[in-house]
Coordinates of C-alpha atoms and ligand atoms in Angstrom, one line a residue:
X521 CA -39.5 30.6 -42.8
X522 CA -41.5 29.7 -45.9
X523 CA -39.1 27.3 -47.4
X524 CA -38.7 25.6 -44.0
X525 CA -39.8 21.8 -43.9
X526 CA -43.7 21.0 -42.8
X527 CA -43.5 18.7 -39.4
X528 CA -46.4 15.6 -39.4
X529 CA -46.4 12.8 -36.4
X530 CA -48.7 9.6 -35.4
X531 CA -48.2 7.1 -33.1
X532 CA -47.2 4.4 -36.8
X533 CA -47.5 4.6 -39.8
X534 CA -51.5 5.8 -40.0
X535 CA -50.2 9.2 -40.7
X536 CA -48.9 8.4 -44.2
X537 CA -52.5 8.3 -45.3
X538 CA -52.5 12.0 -45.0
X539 CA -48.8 13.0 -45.7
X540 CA -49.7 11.6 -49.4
X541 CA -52.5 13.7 -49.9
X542 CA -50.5 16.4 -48.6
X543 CA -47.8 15.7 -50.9
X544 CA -49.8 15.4 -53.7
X545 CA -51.8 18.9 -53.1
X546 CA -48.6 20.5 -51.6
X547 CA -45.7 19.2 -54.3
X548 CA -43.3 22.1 -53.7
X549 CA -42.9 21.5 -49.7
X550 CA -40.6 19.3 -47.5
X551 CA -41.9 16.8 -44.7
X552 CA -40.5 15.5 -41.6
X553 CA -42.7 12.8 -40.6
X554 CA -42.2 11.1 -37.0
X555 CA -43.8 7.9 -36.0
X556 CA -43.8 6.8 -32.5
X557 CA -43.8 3.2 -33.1
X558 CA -42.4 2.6 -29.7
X559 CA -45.6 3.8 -28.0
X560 CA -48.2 2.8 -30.3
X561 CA -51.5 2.4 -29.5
X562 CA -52.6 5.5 -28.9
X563 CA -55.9 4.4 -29.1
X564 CA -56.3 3.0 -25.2
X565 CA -53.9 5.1 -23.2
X566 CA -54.9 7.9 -20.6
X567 CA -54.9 11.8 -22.1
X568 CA -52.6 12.8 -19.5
X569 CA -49.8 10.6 -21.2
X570 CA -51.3 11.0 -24.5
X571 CA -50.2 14.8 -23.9
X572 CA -46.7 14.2 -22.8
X573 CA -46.6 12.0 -25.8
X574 CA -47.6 15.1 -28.2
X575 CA -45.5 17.7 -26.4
X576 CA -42.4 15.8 -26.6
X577 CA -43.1 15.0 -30.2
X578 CA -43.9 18.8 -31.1
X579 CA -41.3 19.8 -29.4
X580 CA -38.6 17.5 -31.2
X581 CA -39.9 18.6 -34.6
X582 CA -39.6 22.7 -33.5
X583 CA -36.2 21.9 -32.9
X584 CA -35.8 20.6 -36.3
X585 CA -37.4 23.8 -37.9
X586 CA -40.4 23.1 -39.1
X587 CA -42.5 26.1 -40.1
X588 CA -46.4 24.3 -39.2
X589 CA -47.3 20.9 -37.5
X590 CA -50.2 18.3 -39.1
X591 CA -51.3 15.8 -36.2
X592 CA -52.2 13.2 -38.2
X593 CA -53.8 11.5 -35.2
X594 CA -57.4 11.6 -34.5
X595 CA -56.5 10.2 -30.9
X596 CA -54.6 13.6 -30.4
X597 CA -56.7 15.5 -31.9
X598 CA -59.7 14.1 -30.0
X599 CA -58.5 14.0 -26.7
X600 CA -56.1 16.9 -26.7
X601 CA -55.8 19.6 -29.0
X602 CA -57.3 22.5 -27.6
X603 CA -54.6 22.2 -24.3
X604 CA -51.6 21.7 -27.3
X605 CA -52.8 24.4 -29.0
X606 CA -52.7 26.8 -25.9
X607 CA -49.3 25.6 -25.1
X608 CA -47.8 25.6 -28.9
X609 CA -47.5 29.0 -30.8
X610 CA -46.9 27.0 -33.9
X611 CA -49.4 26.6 -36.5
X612 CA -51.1 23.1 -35.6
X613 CA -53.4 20.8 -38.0
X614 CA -56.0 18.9 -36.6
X615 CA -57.0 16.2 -39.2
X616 CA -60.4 15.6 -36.5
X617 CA -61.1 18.9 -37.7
X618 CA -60.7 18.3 -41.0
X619 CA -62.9 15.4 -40.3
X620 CA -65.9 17.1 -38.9
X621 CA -65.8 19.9 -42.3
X622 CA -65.9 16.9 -44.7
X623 CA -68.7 15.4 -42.8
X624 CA -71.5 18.5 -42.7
X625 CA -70.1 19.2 -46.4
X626 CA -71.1 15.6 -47.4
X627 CA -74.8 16.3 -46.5
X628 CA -75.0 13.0 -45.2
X629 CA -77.9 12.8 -42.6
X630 CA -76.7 9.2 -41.0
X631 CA -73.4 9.2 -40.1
X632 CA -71.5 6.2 -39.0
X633 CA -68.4 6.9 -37.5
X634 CA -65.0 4.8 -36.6
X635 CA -62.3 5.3 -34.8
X636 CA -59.9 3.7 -31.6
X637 CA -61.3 3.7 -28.3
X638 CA -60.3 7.1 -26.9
X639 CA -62.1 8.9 -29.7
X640 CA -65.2 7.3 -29.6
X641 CA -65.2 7.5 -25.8
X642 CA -64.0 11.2 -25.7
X643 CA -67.2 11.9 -28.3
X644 CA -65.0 14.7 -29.6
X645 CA -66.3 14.0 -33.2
X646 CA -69.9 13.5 -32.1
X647 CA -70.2 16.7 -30.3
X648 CA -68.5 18.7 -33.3
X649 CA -70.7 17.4 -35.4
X650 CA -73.8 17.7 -33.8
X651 CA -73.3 21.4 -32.6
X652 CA -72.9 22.4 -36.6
X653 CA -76.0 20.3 -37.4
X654 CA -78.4 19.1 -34.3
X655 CA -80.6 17.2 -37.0
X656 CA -77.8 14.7 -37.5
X657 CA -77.8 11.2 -36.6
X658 CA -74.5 9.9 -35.2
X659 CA -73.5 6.4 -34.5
X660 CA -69.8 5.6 -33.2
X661 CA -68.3 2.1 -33.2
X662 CA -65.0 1.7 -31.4
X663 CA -62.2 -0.4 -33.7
X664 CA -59.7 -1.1 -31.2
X665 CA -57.8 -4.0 -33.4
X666 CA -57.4 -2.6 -36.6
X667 CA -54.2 -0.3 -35.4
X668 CA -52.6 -3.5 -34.7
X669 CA -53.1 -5.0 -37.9
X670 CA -51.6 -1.7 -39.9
X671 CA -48.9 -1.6 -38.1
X672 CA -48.3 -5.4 -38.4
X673 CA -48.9 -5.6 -42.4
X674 CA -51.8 -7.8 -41.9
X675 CA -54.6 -5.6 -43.4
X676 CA -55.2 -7.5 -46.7
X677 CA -56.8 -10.7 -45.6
X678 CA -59.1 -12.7 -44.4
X679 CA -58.6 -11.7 -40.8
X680 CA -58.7 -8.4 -41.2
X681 CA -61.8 -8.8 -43.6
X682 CA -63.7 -10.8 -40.6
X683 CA -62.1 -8.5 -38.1
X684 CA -63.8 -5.5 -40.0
X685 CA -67.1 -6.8 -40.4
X686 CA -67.8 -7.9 -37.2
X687 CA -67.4 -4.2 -36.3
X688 CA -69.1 -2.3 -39.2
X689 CA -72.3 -4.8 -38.4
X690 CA -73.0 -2.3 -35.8
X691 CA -74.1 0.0 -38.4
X692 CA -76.6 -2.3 -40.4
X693 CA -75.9 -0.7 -43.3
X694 CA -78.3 2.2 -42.0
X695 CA -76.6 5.1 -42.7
X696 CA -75.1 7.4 -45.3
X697 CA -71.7 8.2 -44.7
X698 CA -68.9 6.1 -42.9
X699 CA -66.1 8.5 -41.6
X700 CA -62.6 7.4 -41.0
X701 CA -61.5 8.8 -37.5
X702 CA -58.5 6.8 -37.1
X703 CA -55.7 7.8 -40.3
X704 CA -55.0 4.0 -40.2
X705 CA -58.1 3.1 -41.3
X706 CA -57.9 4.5 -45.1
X707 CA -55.6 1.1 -45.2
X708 CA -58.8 -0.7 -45.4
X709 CA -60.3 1.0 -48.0
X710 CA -61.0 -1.8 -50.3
X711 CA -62.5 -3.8 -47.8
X712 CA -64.3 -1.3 -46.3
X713 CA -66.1 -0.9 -49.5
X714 CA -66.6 -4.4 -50.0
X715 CA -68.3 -4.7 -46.8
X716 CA -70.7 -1.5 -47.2
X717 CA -73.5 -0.5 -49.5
X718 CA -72.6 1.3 -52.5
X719 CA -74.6 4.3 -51.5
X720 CA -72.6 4.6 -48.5
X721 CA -70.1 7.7 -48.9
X722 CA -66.7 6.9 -47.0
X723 CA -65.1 9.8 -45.9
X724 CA -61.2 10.2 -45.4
X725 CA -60.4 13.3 -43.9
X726 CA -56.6 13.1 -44.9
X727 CA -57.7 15.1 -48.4
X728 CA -59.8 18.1 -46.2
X729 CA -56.7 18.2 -43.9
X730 CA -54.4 18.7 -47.0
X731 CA -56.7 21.6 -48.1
X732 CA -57.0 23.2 -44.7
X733 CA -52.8 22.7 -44.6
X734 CA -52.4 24.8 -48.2
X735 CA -54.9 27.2 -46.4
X736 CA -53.4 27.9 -43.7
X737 CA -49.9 28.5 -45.3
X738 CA -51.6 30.4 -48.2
X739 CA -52.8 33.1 -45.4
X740 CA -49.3 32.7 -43.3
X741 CA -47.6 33.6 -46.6
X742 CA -45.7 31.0 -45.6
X743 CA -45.4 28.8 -48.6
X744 CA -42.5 27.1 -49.9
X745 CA -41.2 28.9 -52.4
X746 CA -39.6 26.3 -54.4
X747 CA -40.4 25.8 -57.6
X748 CA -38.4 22.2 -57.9
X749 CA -37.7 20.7 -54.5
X750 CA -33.8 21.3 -54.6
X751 CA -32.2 17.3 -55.5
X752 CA -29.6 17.5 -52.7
X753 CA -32.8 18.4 -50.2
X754 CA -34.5 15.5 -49.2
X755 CA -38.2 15.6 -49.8
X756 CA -39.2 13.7 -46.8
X757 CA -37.5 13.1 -43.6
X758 CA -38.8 10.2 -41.2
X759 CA -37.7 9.6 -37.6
X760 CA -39.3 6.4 -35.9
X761 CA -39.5 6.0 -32.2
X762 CA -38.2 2.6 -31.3
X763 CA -36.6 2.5 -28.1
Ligands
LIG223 N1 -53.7 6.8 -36.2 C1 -54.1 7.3 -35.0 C2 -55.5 8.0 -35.0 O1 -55.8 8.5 -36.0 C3 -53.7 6.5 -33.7 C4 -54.1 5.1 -33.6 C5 -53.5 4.4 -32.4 O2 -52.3 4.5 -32.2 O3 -54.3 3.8 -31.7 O4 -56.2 7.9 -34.0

């Protein structure tokens, strides 16, 4: 079991923001990674597809042995983790919680928060937050046209700097931390910072997932016991949904 590959998915290519952190904190394990490209956004469609989408997807990585699942999908995470986790008896990741820890840990009091649609509107994060700390402030700001321009390779430009500043207006610069609730967001980075305050912490939560991922396999005993990763075994493994 513990040398068996570790499963990630997202609906693109957002996901990679975390299976690089998780690479570089977890060096001795194997990754499948599947994108479902096909279906992407996830961002605007209903939770009962958004379900059927994660099933299917957790279900195709089990088949291919993996020994614990990262959803590196907020909009998963957000909308319905607590049903996959009932349904799944393998260990499951939820980078949204990993979100929420590095949040309260940052000791922010304003916190600014972006993410697609279905996020914001499910107020997953919001309610997370706010029942660790009631004396938070919390402001949410929708970004439903970023995804597109990840998964497009437009997200170095003048477009998407407009694009991103029209959004984080909403926040006037009033607050003290800006967390990423989308993993396709971390693309923007740069810009991001460009746009924000210095004193403004940005919080990723692909790092806190990494940690909470060596955790978890720590207390499993589950992992890889590799010293080298083996040359003829491939370090990571990506499927892509395109049909
Ligand atoms: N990267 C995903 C998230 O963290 C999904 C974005 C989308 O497909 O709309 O929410």
């Amino acid at each position: 079991m513990a040398n068996r590959p570790i499963g990630i998915f997202d609906s693109g290519v957002g996901g990679f923001t975390v299976l690089k952190k998780l690479i570089k904190i977890l060096p001795n394990e194997r990754f499948i990674y599947f994108a479902d490209s096909a279906r992407n956004p996830y961002g605007n469609k209903n939770t009962k597809l958004l379900f059927k989408f994660a099933v299917e997807i957790i279900e195709f990585l089990i088949l291919k042995k993996v020994k614990l699942i990262v959803i590196a999908c907020n909009t998963i995470c957000a909308t319905c983790f607590d049903e996959l986790k009932i349904m799944f008896k393998i260990p499951l990741i939820s980078v949204l919680e990993a979100g929420v820890y590095a949040t309260i840990r940052s000791n922010g009091k304003k916190i600014g928060i972006i993410a697609t649609e279905n996020t914001i509107n499910s107020k997953t994060y919001e309610n997370k937050i706010l029942k660790l700390n009631s004396k938070l402030i919390v402001k949410s700001k929708a970004c439903p046209r970023l995804v597109e321009l990840i998964e497009n390779n437009v997200y170095d430009n003048e477009i998407s700097f407009e694009i991103l500043k029209s959004y984080l207006k909403y926040f006037n610069n009033d607050i003290d931390v800006l967390l990423l609730g989308c993993t396709h967001y971390p693309y923007f980075i740069s810009q991001i910072k460009n746009l924000l305050l210095d004193k403004i912490k940005i919080i990723d939560p692909s790092f806190q997932t990494a940690f909470f991922t060596k955790k978890i396999l720590k207390n499993k005993k589950i992992l890889s016991r590799f010293d080298k990763i083996n040359k003829i075994q491939k370090k990571i493994i990506f499927y892509k949904n395109c049909s």
